[in-house]
mmCIF file of C-alpha atoms in Angstrom:
data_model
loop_
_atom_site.group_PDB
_atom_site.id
_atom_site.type_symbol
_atom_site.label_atom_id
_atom_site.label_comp_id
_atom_site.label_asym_id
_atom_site.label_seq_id
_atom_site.Cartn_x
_atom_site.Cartn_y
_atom_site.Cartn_z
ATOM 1 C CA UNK A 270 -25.528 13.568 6.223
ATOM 2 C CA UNK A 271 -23.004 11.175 4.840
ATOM 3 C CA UNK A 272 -23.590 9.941 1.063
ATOM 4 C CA UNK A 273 -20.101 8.444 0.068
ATOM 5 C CA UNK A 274 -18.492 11.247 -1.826
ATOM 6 C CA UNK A 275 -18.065 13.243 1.010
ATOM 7 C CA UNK A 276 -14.470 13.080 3.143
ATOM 8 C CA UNK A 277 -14.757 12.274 6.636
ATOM 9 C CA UNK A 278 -11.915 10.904 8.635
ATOM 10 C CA UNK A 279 -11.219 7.019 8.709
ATOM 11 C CA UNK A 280 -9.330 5.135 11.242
ATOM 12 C CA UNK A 281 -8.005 1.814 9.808
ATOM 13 C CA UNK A 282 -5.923 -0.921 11.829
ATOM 14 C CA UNK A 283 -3.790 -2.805 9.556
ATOM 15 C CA UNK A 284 -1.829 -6.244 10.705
ATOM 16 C CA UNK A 285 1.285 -6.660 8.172
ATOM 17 C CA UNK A 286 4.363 -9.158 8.349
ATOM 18 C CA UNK A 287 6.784 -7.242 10.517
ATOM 19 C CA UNK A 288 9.016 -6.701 6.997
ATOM 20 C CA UNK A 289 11.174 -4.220 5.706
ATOM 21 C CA UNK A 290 9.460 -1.815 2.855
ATOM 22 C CA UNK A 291 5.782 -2.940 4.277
ATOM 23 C CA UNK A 292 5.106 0.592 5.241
ATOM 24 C CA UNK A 293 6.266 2.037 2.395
ATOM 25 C CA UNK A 294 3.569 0.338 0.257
ATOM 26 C CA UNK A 295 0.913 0.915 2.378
ATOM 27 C CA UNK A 296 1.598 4.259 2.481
ATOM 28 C CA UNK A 297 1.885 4.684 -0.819
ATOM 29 C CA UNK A 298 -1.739 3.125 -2.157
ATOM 30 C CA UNK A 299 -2.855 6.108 -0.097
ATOM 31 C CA UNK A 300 -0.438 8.953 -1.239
ATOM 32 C CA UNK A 301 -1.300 6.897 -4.934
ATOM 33 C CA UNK A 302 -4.927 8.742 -4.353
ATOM 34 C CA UNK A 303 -3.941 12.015 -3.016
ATOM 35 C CA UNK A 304 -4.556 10.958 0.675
ATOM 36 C CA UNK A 305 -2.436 12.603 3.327
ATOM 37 C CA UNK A 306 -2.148 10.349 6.119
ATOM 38 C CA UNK A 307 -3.331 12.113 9.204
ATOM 39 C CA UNK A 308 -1.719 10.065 11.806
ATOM 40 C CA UNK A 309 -0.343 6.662 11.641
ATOM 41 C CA UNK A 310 1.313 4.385 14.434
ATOM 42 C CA UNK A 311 3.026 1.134 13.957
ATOM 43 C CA UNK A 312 4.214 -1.177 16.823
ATOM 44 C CA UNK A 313 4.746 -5.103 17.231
ATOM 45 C CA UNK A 314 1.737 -7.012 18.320
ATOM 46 C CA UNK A 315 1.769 -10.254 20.608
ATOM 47 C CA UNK A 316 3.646 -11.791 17.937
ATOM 48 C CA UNK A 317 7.059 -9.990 17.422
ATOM 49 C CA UNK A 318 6.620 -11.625 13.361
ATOM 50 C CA UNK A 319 3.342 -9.247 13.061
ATOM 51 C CA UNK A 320 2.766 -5.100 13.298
ATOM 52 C CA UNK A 321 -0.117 -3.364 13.529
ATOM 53 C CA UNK A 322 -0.825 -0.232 12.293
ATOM 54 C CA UNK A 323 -3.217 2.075 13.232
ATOM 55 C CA UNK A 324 -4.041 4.915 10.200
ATOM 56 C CA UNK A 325 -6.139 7.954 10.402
ATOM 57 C CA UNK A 326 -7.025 8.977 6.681
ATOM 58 C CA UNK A 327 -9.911 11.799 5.656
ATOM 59 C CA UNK A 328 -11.026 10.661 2.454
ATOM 60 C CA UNK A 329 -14.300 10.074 0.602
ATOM 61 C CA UNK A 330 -16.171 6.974 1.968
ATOM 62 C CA UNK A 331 -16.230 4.525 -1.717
ATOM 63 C CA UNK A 332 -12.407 5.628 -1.987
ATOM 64 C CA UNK A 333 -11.138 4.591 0.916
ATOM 65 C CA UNK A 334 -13.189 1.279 0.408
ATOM 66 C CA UNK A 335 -10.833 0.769 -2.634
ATOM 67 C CA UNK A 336 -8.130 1.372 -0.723
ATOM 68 C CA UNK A 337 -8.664 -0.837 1.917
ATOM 69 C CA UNK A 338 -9.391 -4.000 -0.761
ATOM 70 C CA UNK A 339 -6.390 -2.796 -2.253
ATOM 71 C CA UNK A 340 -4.791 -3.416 1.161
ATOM 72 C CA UNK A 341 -6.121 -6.589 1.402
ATOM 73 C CA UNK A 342 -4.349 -7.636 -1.916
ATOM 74 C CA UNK A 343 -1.117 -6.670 -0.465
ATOM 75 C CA UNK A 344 0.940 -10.196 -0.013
ATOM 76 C CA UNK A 345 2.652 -8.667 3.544
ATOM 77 C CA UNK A 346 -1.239 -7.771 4.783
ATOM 78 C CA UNK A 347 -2.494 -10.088 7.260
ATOM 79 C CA UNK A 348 -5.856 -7.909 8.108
ATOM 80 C CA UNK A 349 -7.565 -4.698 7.544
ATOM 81 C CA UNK A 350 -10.046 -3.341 9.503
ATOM 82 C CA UNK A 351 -11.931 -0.159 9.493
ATOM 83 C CA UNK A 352 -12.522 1.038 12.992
ATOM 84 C CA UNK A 353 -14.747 4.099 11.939
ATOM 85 C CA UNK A 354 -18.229 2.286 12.174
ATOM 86 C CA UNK A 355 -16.896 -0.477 15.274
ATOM 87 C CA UNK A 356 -17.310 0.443 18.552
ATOM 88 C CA UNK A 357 -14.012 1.051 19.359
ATOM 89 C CA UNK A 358 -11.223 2.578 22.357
ATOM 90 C CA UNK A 359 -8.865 4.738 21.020
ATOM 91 C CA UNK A 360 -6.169 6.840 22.331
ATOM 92 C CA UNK A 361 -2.619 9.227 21.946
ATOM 93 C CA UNK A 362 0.218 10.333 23.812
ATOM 94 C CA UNK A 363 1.519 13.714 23.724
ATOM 95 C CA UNK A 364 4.556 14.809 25.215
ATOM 96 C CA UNK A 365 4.770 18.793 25.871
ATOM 97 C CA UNK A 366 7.458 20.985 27.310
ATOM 98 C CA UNK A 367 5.852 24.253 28.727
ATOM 99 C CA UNK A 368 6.994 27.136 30.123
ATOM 100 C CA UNK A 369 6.897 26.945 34.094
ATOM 101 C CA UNK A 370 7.654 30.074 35.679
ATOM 102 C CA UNK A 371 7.274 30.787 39.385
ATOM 103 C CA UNK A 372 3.895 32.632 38.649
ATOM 104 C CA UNK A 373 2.551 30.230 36.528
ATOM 105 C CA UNK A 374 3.395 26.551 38.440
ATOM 106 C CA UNK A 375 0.845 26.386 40.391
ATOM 107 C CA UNK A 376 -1.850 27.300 37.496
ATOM 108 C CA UNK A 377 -0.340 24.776 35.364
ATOM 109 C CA UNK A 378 0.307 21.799 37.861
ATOM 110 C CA UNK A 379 -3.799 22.392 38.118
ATOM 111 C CA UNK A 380 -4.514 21.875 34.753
ATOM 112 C CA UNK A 381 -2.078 18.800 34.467
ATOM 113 C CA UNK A 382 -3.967 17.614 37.694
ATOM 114 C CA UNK A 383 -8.049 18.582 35.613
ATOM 115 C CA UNK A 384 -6.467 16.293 32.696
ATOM 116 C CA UNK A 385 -4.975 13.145 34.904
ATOM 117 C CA UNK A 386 -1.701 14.074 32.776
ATOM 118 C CA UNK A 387 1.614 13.308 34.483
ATOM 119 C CA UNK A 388 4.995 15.740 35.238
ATOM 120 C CA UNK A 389 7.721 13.684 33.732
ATOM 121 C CA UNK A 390 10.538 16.046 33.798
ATOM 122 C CA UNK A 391 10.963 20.083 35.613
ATOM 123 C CA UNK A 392 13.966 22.512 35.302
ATOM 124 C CA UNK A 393 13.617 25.604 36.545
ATOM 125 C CA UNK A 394 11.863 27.630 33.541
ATOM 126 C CA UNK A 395 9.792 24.247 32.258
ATOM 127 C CA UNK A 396 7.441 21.191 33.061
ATOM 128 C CA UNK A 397 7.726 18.001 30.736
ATOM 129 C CA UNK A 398 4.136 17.102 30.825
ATOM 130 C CA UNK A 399 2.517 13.652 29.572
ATOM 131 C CA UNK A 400 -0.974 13.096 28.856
ATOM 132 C CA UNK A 401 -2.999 10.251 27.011
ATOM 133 C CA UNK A 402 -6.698 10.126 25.865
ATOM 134 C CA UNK A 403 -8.492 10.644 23.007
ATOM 135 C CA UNK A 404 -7.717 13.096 20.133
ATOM 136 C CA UNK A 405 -10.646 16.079 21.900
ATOM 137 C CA UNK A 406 -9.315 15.472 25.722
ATOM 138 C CA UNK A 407 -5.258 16.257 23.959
ATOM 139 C CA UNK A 408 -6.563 18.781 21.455
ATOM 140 C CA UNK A 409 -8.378 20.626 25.121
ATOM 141 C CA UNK A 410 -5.316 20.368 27.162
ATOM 142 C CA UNK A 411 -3.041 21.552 24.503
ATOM 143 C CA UNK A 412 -5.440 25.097 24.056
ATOM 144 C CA UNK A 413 -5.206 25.441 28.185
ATOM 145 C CA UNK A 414 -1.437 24.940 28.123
ATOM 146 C CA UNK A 415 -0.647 27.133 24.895
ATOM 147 C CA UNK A 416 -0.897 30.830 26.601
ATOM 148 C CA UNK A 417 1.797 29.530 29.280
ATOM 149 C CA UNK A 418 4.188 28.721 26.302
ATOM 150 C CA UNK A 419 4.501 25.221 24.781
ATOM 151 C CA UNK A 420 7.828 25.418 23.464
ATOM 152 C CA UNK A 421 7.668 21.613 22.188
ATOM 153 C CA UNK A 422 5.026 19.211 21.645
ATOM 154 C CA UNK A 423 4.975 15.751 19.947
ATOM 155 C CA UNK A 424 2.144 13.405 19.370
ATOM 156 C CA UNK A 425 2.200 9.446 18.926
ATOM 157 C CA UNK A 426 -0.660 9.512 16.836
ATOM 158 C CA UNK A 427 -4.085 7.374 17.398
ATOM 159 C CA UNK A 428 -4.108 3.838 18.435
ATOM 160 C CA UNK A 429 -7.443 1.941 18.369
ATOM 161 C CA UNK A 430 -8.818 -1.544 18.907
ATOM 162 C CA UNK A 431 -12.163 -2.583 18.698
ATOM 163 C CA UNK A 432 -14.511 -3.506 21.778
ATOM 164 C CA UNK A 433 -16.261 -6.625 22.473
ATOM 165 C CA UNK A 434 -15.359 -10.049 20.109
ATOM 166 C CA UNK A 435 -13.348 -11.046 17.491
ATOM 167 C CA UNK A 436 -16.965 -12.011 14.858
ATOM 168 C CA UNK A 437 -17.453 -8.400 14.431
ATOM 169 C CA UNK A 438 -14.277 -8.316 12.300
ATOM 170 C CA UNK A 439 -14.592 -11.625 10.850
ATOM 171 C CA UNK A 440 -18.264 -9.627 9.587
ATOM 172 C CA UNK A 441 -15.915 -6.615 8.231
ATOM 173 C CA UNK A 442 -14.050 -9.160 6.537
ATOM 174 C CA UNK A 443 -17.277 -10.867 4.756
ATOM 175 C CA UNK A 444 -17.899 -7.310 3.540
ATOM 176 C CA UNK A 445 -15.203 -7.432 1.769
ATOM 177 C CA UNK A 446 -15.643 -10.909 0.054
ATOM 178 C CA UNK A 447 -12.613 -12.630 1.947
ATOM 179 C CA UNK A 448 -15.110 -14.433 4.726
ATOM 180 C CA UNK A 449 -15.121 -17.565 2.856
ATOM 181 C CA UNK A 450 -11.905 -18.665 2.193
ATOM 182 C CA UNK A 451 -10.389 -17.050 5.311
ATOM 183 C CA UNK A 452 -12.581 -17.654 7.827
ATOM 184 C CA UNK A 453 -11.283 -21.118 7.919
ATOM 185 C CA UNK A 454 -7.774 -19.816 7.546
ATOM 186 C CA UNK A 455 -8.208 -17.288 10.502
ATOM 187 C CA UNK A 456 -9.169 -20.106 12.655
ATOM 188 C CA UNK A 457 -6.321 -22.163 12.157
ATOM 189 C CA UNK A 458 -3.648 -19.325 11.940
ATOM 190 C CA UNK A 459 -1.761 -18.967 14.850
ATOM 191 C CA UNK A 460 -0.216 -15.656 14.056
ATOM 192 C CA UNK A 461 -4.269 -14.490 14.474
ATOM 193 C CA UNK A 462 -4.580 -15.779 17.795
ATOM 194 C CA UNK A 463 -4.533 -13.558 20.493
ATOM 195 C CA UNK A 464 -4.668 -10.085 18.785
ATOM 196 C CA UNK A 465 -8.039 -8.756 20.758
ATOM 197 C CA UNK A 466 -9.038 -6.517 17.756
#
């Protein structure tokens, strides 16, 4: 059972001004604690002005509260929300080049086929193999490829958006004593409208 003090793994989606040295000090009011982060993705959102970034941090649950109003404080930070509680989609990409000899093709082209992954590139000792989903259905695929021989693998790292509307952040958000004077400002600030988080 969860108390607070115990680390469990956050995901936190983060909309910043798409500046130079943003990611820098978001990283850093994490590595500030002694947090390694996990996994983190950034890419441009509807509005090429604003990124998002998605983090995955394990960390103690009143810590990474203090991190995320610490966020909040950060002039370049447009929103911070904690996916962990929200009912949320996530997913990853992982590109993987495994062995493929004769023998093994046809045992591998099955699992790629189990997983709904794709063959993006084939020479004659390898498959290029890509496959999405979330972190258990890439962590499975990964185990059932490894005795054929991954010789490279590389991982995007989580994305994640929340399901269903936008009041359940604006609720996050009032949790964190910004509801008030933003909520108005949310409304009216076009840089808000249309990111479906």
């Amino acid at each position: 059972m969860q108390n607070g003090t115990e680390p469990r793994k956050h995901t936190i989606a983060v909309l910043v001004e798409n500046r130079f040295g943003v990611l820098s000090r978001v990283a850093g009011l994490f590595s500030a604690r002694g947090y390694n982060i996990e996994s983190l993705s950034v890419g441009e959102t509807l509005d090429p002005t604003v990124s998002r970034m998605t983090l995955v941090v394990r960390g103690a649950e009143f810590v990474i509260e203090q991190v995320i109003k610490q966020l909040h404080k950060l002039i370049d930070v447009i929103k911070v929300t904690d996916l962990t509680e929200e009912n949320h989609v996530e997913r990853e990409l992982v590109l993987m080049k495994v062995n493929a000899e004769p023998a093994n093709r046809a045992e591998v082209l099955r699992t790629v086929d189990i997983f709904r992954a794709k063959v993006v590139d084939v020479t004659p000792t390898t498959f290029t193999l890509e496959a999405t989903g979330d972190e258990q259905k890439i962590d499975a695929i990964v185990e059932l490829l490894r005795p054929f021989g991954i010789q490279e693998l590389v991982r995007t790292g989580k994305v994640a958006i929340a399901r269903g509307s936008k009041a359940r952040v604006r609720r996050s958000e009032e949790k964190l004593g910004k509801a008030k004077a933003a909520d108005g400002a949310l409304s009216q600030d076009p840089r808000i409208v249309g990111f479906a988080d």
